[in-house]
CSV table of C-alpha atoms in Angstrom, one decimal:
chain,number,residue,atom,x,y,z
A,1,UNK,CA,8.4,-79.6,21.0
A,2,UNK,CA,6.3,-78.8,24.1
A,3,UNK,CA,7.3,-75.8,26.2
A,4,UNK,CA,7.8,-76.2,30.2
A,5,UNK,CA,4.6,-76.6,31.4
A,6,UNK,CA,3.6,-75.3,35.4
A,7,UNK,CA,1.2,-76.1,37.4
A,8,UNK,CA,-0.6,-74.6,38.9
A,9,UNK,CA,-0.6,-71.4,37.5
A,10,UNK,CA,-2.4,-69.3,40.0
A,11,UNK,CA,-2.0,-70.5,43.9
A,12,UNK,CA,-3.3,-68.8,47.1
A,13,UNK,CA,-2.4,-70.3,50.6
A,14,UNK,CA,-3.0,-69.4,54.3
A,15,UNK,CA,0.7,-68.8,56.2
A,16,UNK,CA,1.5,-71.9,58.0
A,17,UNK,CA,0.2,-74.4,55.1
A,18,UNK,CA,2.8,-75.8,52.7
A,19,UNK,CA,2.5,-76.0,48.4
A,20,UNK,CA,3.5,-78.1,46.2
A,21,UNK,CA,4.1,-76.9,42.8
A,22,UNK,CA,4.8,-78.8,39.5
A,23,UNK,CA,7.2,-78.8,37.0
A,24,UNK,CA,7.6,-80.5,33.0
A,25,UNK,CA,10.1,-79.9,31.4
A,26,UNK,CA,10.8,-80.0,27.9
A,27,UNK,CA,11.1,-83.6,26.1
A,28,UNK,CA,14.5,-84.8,26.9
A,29,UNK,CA,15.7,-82.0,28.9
A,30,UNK,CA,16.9,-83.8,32.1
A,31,UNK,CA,18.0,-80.6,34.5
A,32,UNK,CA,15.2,-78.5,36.0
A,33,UNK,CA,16.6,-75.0,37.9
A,34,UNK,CA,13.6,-74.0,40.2
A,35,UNK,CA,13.7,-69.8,40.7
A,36,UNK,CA,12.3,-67.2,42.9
A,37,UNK,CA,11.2,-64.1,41.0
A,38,UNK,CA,10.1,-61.2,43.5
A,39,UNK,CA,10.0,-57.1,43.0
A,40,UNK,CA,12.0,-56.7,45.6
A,41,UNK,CA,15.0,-59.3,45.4
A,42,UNK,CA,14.9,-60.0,41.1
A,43,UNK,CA,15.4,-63.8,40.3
A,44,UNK,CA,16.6,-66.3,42.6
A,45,UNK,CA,18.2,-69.2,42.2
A,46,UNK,CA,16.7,-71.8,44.8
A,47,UNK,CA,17.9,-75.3,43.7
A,48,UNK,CA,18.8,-77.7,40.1
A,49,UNK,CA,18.1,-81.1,39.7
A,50,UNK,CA,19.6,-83.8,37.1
A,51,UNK,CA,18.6,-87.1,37.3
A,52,UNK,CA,17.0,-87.5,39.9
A,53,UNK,CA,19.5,-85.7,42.4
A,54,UNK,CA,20.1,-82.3,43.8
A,55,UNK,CA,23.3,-80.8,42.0
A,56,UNK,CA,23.3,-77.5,43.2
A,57,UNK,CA,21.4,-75.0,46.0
A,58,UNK,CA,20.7,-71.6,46.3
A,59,UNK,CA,20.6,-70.4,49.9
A,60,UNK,CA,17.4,-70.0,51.2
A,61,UNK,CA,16.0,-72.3,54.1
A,62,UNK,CA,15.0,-75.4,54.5
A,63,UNK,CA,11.8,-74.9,54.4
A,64,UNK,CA,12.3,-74.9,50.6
A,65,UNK,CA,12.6,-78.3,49.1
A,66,UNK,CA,12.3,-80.0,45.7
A,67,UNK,CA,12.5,-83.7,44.5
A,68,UNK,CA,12.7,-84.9,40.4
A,69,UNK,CA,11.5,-87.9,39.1
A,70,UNK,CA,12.5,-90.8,36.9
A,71,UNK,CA,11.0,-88.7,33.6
A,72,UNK,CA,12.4,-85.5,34.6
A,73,UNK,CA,9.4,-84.3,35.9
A,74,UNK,CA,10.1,-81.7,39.2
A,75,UNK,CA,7.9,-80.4,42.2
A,76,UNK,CA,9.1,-77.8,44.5
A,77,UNK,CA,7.8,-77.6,48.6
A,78,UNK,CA,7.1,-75.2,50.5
A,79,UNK,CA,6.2,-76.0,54.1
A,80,UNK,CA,5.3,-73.3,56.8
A,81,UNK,CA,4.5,-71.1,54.2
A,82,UNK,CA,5.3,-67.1,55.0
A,83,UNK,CA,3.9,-63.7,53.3
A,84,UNK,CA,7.4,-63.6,52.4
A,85,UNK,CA,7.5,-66.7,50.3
A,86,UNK,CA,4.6,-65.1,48.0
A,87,UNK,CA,6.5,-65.0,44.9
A,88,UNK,CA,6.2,-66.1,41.1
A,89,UNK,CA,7.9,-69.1,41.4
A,90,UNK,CA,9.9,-70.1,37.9
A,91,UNK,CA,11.4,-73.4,36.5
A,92,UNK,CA,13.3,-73.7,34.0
A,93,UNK,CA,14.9,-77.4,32.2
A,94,UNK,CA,17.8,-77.6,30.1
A,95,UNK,CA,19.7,-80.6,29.0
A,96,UNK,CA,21.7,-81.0,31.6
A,97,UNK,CA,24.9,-81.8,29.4
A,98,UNK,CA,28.0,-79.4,28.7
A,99,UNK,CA,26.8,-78.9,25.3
A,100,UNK,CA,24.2,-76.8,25.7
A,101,UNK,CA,23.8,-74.7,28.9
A,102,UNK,CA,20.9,-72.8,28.0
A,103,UNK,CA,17.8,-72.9,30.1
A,104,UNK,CA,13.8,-72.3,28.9
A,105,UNK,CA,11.0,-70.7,31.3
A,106,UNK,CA,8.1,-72.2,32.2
A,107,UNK,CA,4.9,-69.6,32.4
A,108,UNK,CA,5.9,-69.6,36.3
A,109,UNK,CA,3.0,-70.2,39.5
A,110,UNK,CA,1.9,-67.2,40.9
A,111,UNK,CA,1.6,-67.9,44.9
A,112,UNK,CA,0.4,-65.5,47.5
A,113,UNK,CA,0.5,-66.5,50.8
A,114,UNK,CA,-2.2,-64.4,53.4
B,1,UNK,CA,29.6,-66.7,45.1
B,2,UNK,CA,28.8,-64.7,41.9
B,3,UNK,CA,27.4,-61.3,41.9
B,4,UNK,CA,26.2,-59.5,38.4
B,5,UNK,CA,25.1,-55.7,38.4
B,6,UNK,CA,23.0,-54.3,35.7
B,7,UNK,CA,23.0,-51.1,34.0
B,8,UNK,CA,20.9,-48.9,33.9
B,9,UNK,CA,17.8,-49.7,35.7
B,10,UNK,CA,15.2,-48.1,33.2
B,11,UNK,CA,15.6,-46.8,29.7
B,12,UNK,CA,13.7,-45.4,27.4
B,13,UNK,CA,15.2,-44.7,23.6
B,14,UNK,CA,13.3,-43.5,20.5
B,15,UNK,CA,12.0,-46.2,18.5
B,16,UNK,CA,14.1,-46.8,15.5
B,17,UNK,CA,17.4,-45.6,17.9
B,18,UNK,CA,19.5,-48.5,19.7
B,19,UNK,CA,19.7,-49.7,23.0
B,20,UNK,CA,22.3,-50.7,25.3
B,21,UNK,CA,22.5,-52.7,28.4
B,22,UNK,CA,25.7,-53.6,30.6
B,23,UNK,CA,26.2,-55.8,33.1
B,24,UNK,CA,29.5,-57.2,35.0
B,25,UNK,CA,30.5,-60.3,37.0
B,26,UNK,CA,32.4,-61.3,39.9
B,27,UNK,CA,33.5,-65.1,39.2
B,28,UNK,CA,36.2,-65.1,36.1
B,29,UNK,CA,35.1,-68.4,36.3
B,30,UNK,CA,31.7,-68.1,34.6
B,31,UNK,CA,31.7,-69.2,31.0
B,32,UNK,CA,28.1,-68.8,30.1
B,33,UNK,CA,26.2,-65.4,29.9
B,34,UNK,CA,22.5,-65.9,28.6
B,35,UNK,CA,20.1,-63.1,28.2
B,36,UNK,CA,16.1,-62.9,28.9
B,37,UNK,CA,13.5,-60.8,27.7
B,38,UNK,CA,10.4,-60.7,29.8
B,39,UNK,CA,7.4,-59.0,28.7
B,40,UNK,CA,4.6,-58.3,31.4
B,41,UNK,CA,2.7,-61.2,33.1
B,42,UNK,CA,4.8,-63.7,30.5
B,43,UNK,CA,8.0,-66.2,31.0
B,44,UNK,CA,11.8,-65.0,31.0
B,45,UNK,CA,12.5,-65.7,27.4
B,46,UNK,CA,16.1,-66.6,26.6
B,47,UNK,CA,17.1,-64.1,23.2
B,48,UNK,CA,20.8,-64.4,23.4
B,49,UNK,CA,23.8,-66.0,24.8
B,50,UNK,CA,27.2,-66.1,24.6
B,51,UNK,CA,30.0,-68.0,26.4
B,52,UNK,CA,33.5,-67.3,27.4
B,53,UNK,CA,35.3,-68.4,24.6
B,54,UNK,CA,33.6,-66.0,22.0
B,55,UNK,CA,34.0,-62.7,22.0
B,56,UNK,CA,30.5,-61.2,20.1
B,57,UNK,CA,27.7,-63.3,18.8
B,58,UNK,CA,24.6,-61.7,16.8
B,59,UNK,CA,21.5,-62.5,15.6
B,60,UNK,CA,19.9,-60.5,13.2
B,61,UNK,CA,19.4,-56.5,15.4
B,62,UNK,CA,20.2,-58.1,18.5
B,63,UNK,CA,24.1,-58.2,19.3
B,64,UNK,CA,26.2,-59.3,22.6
B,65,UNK,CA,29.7,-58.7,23.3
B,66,UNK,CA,31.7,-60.1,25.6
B,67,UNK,CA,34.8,-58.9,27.6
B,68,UNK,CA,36.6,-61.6,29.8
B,69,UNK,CA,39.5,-59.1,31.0
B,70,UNK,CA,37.1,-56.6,32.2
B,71,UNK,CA,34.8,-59.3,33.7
B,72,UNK,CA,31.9,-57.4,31.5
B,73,UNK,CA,29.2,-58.2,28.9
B,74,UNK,CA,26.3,-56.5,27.0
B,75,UNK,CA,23.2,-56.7,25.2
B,76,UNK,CA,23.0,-54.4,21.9
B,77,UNK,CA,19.6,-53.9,20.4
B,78,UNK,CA,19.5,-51.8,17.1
B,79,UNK,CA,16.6,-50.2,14.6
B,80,UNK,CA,14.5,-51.1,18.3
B,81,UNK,CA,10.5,-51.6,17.8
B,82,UNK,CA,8.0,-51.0,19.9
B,83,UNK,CA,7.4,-54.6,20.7
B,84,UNK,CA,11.0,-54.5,22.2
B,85,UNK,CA,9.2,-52.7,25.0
B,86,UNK,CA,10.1,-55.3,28.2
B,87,UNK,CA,12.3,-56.4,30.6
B,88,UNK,CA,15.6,-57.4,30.4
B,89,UNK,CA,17.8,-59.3,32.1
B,90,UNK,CA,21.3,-60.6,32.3
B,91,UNK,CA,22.9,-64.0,34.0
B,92,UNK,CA,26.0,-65.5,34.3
B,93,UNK,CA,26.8,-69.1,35.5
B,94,UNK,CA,29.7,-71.4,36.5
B,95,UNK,CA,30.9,-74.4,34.5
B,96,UNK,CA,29.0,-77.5,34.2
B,97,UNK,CA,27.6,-78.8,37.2
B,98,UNK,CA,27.5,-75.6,38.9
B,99,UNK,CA,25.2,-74.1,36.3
B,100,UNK,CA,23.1,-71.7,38.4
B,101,UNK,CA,22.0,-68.7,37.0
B,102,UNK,CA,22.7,-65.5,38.7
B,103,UNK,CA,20.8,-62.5,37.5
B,104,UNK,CA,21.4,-59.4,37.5
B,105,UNK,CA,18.3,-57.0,38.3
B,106,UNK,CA,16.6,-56.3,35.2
B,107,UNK,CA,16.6,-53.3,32.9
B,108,UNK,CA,13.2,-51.7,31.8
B,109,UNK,CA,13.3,-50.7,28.3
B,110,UNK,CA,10.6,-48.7,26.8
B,111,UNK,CA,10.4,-47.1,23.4
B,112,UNK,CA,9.1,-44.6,22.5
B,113,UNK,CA,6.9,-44.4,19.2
């Protein structure tokens, strides 16, 4: 099977513009987990879909926003970007179902924000 | 909400010596505790997990144990190889449908040849 694929991988932005990243999960896997992964604060959680819905959020702000699609398929926002968003932003799908919790990487989108 | 503290920050062991890494939680209500391994410039990769209702789990020199009443768990690595050389991290999570993954903040391990 596939991996999680992300794209882009490499993503530079101006403060003030907004992103769009991209998210595949693994065939089948119907939860994607979207994470912040910064030197200073570790890993993040920012928010999970399933199925189309949001099941759970992290707390950062609203700027921060995410949507899934019919095949599972996830993009995270940012709008009003900061130089504190700059970040390696991670997702990561699982199956979404009590029997198996565990949740695989993607290769992550590096973004820096100037 | 949860909160999981890792120990110790950096560590450095001899190669063919073990490792260990300890973390604890705040929720008694997480059930799942996965491990990642992240090697520089490269994806968290899950190499062990273990939930609530099992005390130790192993897979071939990696080990994890698990103690509930002490709200504790950690990652044993034995004969360690220089390709163990990463970062490591621990998480915890809630039941299903609150399966967020909190990490703790990662453990360095180098070793030495």
């Amino acid at each position: 099977k596939a991996g999680v694929t992300q794209t882009p991988r490499y993503l530079i932005k101006t403060r003030g513009q907004q992103v769009t990243l991209s998210c595949s999960p693994i065939s089948g896997h119907r939860s994607v987990s979207w994470y912040q992964q910064t030197p200073g604060q570790g890993l993040q959680f920012l928010f999970e879909y399933f199925s189309e819905t949001q099941r759970n959020k992290g707390n950062f702000p609203g700027r921060f926003s995410g949507r899934q699609f019919s095949n599972s398929r996830s993009e995270m926002n940012v709008s009003t970007l900061e130089l504190g968003d700059s970040a390696l932003y991670l997702c990561a799908s699982s199956l979404g179902d009590q029997s198996a919790y565990e949740q695989y990487f993607g290769p992550g989108t590096r973004l820096t924000v100037t | 909400g949860e909160n999981v503290e890792q120990h110790p920050s950096t560590l450095s062991v001899q190669e063919g010596d073990s490792a260990v890494i300890k973390c604890t939680y705040s929720d008694s209500a997480s059930n799942y505790f996965p491990w990642y391994k992240q090697e520089l410039g490269k994806r968290p990769q899950l190499i062990i997990d273990i939930r609530s209702n099992v005390g130790e789990k192993k897979d071939q020199r990696i080990a994890v144990t698990l103690n509930k009443t002490a709200k504790h768990f950690s990652l044993h690595i034995t004969e360690t190889q220089p390709e163990d050389s990463a970062v490591y991290f621990c998480a915890a999570t809630l039941p299903f449908g609150n399966e967020k993954l909190t990490f703790g903040t990662g453990t360095r391990l180098t070793i030495i040849p």
